[in-house]
PDB file of C-alpha atoms in Angstrom:
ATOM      1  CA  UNK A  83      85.382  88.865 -73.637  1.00 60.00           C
ATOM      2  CA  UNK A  84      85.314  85.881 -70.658  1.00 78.00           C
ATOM      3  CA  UNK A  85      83.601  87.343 -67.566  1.00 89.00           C
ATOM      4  CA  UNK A  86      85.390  85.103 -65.124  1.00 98.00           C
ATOM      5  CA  UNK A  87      88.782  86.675 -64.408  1.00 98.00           C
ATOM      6  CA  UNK A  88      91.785  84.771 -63.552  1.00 98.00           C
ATOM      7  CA  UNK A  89      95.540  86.088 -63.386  1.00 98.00           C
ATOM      8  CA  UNK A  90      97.698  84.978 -66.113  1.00 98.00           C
ATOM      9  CA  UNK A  91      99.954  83.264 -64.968  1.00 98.00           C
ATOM     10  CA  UNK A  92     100.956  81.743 -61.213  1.00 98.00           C
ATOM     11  CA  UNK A  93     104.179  80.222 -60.360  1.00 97.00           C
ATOM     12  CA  UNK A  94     105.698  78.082 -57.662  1.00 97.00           C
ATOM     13  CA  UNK A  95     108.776  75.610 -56.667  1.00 97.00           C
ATOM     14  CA  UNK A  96     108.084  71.737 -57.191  1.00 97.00           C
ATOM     15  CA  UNK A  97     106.504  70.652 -53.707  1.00 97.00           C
ATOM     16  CA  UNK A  98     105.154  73.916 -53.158  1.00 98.00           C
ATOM     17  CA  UNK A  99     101.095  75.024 -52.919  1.00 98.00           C
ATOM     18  CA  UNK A 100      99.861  77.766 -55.420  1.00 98.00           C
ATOM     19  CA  UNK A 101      96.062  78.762 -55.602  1.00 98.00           C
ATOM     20  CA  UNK A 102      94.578  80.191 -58.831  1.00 98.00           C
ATOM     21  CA  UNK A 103      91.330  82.219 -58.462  1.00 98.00           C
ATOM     22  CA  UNK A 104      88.177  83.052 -60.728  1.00 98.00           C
ATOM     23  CA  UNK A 105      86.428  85.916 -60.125  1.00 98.00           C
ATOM     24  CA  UNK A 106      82.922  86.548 -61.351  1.00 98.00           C
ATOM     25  CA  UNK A 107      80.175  88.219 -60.981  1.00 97.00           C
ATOM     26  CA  UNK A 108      76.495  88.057 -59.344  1.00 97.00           C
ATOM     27  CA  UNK A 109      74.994  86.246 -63.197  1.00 97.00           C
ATOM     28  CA  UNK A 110      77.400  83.338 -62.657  1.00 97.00           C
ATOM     29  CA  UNK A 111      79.223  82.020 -59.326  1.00 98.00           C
ATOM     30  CA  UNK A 112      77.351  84.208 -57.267  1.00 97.00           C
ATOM     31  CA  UNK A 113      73.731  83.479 -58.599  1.00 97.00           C
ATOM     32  CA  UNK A 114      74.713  80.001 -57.277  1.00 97.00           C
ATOM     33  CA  UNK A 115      76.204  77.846 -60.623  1.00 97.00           C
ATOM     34  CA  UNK A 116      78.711  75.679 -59.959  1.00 97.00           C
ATOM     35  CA  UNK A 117      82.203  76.222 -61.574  1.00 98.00           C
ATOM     36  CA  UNK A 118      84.386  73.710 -62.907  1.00 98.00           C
ATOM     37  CA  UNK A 119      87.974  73.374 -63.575  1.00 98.00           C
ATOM     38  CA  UNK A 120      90.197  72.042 -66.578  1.00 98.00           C
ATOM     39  CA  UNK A 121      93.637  71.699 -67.096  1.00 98.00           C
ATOM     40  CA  UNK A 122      95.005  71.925 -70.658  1.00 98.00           C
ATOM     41  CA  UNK A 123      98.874  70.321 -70.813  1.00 98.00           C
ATOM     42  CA  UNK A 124     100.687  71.917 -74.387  1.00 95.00           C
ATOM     43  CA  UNK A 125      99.640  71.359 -77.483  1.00 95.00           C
ATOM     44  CA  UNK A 126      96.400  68.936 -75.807  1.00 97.00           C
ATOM     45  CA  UNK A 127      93.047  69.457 -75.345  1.00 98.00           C
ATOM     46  CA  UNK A 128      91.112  69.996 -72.141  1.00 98.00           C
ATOM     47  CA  UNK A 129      90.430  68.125 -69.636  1.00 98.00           C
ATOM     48  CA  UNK A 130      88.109  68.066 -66.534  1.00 97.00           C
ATOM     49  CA  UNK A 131      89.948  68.456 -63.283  1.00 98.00           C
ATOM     50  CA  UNK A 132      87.241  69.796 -60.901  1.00 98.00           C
ATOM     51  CA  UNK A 133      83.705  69.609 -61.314  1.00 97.00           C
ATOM     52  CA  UNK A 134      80.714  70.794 -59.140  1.00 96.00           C
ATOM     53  CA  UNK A 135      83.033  73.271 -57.318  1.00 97.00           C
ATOM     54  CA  UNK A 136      85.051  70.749 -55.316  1.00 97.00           C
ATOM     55  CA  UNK A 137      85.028  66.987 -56.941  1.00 97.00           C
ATOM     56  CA  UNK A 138      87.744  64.939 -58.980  1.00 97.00           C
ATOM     57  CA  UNK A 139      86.809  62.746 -61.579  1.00 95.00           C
ATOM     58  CA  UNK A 140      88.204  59.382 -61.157  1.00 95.00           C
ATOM     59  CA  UNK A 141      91.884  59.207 -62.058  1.00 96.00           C
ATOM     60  CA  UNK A 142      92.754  62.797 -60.722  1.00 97.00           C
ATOM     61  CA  UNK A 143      94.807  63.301 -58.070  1.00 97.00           C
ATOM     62  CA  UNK A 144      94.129  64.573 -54.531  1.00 96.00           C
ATOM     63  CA  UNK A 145      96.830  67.307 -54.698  1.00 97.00           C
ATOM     64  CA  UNK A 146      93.927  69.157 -56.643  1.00 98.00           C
ATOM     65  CA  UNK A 147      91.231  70.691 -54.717  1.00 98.00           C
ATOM     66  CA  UNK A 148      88.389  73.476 -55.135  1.00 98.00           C
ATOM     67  CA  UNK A 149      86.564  75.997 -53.395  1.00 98.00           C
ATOM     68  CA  UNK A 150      83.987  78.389 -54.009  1.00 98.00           C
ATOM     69  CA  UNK A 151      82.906  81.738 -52.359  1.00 97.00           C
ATOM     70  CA  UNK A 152      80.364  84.090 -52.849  1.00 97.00           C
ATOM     71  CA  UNK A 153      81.154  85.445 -56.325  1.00 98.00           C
ATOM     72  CA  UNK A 154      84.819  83.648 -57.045  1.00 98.00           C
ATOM     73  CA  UNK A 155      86.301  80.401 -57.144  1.00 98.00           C
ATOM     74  CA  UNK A 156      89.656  78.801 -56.337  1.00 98.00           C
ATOM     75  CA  UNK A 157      91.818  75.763 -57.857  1.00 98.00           C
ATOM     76  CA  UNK A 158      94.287  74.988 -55.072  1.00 98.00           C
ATOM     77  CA  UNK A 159      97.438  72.157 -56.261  1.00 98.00           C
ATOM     78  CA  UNK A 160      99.685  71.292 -53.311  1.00 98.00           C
ATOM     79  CA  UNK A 161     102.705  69.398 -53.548  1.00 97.00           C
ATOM     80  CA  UNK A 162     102.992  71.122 -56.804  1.00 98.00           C
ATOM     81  CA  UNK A 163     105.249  68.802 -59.532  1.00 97.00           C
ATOM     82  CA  UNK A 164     106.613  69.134 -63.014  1.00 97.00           C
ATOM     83  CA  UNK A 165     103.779  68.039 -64.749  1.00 97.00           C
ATOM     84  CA  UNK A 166     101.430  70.027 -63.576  1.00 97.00           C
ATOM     85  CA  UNK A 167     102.785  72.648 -65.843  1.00 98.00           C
ATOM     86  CA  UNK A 168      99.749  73.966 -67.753  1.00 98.00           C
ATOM     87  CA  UNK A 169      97.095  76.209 -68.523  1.00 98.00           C
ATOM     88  CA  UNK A 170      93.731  76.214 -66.266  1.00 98.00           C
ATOM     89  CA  UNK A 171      90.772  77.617 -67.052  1.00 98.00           C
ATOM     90  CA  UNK A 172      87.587  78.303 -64.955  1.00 98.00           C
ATOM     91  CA  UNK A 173      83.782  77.391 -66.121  1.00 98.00           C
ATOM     92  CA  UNK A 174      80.407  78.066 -65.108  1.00 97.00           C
ATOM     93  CA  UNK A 175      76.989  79.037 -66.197  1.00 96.00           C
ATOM     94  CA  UNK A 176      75.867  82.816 -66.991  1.00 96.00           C
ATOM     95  CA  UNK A 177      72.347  83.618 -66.285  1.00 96.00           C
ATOM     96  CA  UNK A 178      72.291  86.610 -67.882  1.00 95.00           C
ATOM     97  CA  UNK A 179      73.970  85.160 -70.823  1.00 94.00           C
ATOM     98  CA  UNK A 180      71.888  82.022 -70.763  1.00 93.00           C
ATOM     99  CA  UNK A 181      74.880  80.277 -71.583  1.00 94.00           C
ATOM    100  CA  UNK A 182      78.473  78.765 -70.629  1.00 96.00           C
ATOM    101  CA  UNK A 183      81.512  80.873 -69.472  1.00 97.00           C
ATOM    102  CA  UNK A 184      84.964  80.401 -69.532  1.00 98.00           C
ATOM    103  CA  UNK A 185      87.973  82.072 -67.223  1.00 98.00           C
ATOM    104  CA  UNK A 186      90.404  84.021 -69.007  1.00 98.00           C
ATOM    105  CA  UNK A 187      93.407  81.001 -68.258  1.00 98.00           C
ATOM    106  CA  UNK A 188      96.057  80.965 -65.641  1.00 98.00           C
ATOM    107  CA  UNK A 189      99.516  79.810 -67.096  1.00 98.00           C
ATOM    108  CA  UNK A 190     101.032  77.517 -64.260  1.00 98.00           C
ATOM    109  CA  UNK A 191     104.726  77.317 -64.283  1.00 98.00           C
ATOM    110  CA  UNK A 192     107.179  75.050 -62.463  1.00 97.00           C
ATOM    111  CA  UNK A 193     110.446  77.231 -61.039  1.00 95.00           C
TER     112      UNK A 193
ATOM    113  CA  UNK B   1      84.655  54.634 -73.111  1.00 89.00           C
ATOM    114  CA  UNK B   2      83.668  58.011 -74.464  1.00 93.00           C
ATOM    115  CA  UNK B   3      85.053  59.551 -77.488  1.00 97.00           C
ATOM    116  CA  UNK B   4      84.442  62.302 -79.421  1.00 98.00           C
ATOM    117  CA  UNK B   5      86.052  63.440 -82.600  1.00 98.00           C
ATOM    118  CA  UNK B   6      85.587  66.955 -85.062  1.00 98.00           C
ATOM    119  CA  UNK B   7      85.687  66.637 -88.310  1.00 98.00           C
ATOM    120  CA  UNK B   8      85.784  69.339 -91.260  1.00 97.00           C
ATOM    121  CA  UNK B   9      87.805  71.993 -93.205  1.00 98.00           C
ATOM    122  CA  UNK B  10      91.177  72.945 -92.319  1.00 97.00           C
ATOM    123  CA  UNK B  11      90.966  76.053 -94.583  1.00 98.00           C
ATOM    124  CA  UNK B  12      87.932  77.862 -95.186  1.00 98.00           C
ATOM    125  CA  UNK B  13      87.913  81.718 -96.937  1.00 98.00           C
ATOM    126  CA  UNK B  14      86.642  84.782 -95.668  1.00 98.00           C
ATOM    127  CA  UNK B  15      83.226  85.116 -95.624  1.00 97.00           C
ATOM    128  CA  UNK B  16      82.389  81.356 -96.399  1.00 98.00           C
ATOM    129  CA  UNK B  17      80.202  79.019 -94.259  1.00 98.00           C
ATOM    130  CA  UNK B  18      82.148  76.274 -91.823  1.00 98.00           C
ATOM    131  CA  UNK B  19      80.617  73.024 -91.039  1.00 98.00           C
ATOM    132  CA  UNK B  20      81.922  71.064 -88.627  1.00 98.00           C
ATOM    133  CA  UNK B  21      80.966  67.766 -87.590  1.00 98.00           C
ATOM    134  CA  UNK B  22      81.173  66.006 -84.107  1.00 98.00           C
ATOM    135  CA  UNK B  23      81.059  62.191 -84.112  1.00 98.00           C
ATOM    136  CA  UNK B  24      80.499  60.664 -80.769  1.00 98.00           C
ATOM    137  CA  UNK B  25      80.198  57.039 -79.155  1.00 96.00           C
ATOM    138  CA  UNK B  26      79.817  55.910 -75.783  1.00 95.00           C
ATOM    139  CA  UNK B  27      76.895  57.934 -75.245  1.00 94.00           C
ATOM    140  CA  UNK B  28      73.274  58.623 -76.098  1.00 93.00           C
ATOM    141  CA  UNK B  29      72.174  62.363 -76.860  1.00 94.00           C
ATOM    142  CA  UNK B  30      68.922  61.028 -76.088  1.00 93.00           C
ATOM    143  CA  UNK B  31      69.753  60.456 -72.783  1.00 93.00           C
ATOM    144  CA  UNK B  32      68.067  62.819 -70.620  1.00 94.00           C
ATOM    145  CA  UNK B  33      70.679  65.831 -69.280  1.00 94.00           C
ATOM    146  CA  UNK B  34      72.810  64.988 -71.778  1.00 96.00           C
ATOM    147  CA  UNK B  35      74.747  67.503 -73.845  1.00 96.00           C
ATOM    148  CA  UNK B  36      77.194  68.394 -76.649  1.00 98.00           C
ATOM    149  CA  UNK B  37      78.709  71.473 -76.929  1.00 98.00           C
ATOM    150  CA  UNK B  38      81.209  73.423 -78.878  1.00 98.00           C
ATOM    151  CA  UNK B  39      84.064  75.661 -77.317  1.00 98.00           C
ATOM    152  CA  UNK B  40      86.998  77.524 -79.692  1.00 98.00           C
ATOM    153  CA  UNK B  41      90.587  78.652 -79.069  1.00 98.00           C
ATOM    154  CA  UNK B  42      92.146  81.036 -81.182  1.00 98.00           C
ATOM    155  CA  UNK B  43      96.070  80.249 -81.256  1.00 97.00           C
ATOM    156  CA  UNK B  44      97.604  81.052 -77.928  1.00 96.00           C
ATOM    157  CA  UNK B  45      94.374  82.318 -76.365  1.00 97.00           C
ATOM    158  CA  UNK B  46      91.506  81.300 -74.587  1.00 97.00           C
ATOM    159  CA  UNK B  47      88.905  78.761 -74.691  1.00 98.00           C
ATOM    160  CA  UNK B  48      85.190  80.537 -75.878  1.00 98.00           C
ATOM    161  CA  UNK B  49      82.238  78.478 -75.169  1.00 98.00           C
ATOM    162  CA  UNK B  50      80.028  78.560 -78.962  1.00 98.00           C
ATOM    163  CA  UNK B  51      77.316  76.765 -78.785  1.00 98.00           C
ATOM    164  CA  UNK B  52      75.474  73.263 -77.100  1.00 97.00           C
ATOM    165  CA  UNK B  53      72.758  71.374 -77.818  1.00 97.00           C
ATOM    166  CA  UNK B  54      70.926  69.246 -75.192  1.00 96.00           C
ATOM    167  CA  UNK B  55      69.473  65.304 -75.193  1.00 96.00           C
ATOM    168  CA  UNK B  56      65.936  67.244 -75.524  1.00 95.00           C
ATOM    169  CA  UNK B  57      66.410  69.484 -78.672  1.00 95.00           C
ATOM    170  CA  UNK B  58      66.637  72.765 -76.729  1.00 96.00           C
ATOM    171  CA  UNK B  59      69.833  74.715 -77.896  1.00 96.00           C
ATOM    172  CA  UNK B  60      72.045  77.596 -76.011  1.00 95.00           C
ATOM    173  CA  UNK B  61      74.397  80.135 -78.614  1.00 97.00           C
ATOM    174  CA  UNK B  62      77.383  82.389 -77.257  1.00 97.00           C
ATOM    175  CA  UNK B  63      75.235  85.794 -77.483  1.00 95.00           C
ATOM    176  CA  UNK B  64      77.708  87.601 -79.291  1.00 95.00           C
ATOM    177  CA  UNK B  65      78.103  84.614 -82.034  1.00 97.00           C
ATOM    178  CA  UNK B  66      74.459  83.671 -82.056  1.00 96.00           C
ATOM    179  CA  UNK B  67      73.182  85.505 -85.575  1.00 97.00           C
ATOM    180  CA  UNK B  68      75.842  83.168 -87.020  1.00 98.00           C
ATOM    181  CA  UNK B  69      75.708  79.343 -85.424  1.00 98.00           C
ATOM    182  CA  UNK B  70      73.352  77.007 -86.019  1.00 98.00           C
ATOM    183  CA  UNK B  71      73.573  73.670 -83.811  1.00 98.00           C
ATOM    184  CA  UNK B  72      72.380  70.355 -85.144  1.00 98.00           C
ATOM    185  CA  UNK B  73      71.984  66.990 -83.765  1.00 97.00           C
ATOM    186  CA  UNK B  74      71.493  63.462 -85.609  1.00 96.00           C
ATOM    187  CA  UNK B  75      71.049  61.246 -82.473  1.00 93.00           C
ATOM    188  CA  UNK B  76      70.572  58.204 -85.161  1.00 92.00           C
ATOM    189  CA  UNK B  77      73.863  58.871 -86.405  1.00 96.00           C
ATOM    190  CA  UNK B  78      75.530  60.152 -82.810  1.00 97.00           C
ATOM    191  CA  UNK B  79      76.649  63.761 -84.482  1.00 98.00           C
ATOM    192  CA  UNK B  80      76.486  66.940 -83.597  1.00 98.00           C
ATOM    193  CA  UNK B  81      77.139  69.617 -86.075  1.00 98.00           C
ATOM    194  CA  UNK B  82      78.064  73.429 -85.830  1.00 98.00           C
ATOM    195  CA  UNK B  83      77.724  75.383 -88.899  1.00 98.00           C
ATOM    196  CA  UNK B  84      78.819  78.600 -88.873  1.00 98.00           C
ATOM    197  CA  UNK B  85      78.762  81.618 -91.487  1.00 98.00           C
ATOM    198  CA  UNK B  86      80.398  84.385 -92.291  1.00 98.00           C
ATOM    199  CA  UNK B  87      84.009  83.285 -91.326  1.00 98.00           C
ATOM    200  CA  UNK B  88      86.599  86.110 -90.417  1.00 98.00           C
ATOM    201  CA  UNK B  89      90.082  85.373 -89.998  1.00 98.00           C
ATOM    202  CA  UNK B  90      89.668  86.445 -86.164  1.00 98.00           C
ATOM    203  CA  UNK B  91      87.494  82.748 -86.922  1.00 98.00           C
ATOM    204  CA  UNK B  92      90.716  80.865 -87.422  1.00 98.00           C
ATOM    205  CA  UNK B  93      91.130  78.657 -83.864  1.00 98.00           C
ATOM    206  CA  UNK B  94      90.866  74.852 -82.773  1.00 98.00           C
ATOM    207  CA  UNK B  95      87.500  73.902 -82.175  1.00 98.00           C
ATOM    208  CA  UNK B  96      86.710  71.275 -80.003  1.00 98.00           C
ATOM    209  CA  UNK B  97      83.644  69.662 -79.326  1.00 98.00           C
ATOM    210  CA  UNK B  98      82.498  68.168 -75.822  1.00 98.00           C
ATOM    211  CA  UNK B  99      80.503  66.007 -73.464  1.00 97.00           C
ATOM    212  CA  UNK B 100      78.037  67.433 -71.087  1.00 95.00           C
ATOM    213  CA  UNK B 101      76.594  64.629 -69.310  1.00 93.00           C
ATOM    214  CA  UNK B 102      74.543  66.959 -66.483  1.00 87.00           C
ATOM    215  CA  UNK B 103      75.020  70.484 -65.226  1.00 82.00           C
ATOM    216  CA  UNK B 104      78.465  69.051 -63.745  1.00 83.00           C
ATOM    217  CA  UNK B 105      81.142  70.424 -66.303  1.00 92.00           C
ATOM    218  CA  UNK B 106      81.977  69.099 -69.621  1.00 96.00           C
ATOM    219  CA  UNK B 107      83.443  65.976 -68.671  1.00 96.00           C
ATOM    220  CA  UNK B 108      85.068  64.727 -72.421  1.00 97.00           C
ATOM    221  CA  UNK B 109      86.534  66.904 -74.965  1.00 98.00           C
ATOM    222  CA  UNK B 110      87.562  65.750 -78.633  1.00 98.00           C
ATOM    223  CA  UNK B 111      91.089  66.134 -79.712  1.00 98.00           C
ATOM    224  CA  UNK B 112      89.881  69.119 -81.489  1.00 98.00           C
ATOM    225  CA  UNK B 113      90.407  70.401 -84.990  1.00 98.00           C
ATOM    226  CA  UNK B 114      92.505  73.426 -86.310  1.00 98.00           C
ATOM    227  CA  UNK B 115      90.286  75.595 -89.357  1.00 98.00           C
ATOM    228  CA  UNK B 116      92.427  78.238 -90.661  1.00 98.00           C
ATOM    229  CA  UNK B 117      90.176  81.177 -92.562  1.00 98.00           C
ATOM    230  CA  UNK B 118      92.689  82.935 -94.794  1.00 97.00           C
ATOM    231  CA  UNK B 119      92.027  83.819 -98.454  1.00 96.00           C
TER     232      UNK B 119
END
């Protein structure tokens, strides 16, 4: 039952740009929380990617970049390359909720 | 360097109690804006935020889990444990506990640990 929506699954050709988006709703993004991003490689656990909407931890590289817009978000990778075959997922805050929200995962695949 | 590693049952029977245990180092939980929390994924799904304590005590539950998680903290000790009851094979996922060192994200994740509820 995630309230931030993002399509399943996103492909693209090594080199190319593909954007994944997170839609949710006036409790979370739009009420002003910041969403963050993680990519989970197979059979690993999370890890951070984007935080506070548009920053990279140290150690992650510039092809990754996020936005946010009134109620959605966007993960942008450009130059796209093998190993950036993964699942994202989306995360914010819920007011509404009072708690922490995850996106419903976006497969990335690498034609 | 921070880690963080779950500990606790593999298997665990319908309608029994889970307690699982997150042992931490690098950080203080007394360290104001500090928090752990605890986020599931059933195999091939999702991840589902559970539950998170903060550095002050004050504690957040998923709503639609919250009659059945309690969150714990031992700061002394640098744990964090989840207990929770009632366990349903739609339980059975890899929980993974994680590092929330301000409202930016949570920034380190334990490997995570795979309970299996199945009679």
């Amino acid at each position: 039952q995630s309230v931030l929506t993002q399509p399943p699954s996103v492909s693209g050709a090594p080199g190319q740009r593909v954007t994944i988006s997170c839609t949710g709703s006036s409790s979370n993004i739009g009420a002003g929380y910041d969403v963050h991003w993680y990519q989970q490689l197979p059979g690993t656990a999370p890890t951070l990617l984007i935080y506070g909407n548009n920053n990279r931890p140290s150690g992650v590289p510039d092809r990754f970049s996020g936005s946010k817009s009134g109620t959605s978000a966007s993960l942008a990778i450009t130059g796209l390359q093998a190993e950036d075959e993964a699942d994202y997922y989306c995360q914010s805050y819920d007011r509404s909720l009072s708690g922490y929200v995850f996106g419903t995962g976006t497969k990335v695949t690498v034609l | 360097q921070m880690t963080l590693k779950e500990s606790g049952p593999t298997l665990v029977k319908p309608t029994q109690t889970l307690t699982l245990t997150c042992t931490f180092s690098g950080f203080s939980l007394s360290t104001s804006g500090v928090g752990v929390g605890w986020i599931r994924q059933p195999p091939g799904k999702a991840l589902e935020w559970l539950a998170l304590i903060y550095w002050d005590g004050d504690k957040r539950y998923s709503p639609s889990l919250k009659n059945r998680l309690t969150i714990t903290k031992d700061t002394s000790k640098n744990q964090v444990v989840l207990t929770m009851t009632n366990l349903d094979p739609v339980d059975t996922a890899t929980y993974y506990c994680a590092h929330r060192p301000d409202a930016s994200g949570f920034h380190y994740w334990g490997q995570g640990t795979l309970v299996t509820v199945s009679s």
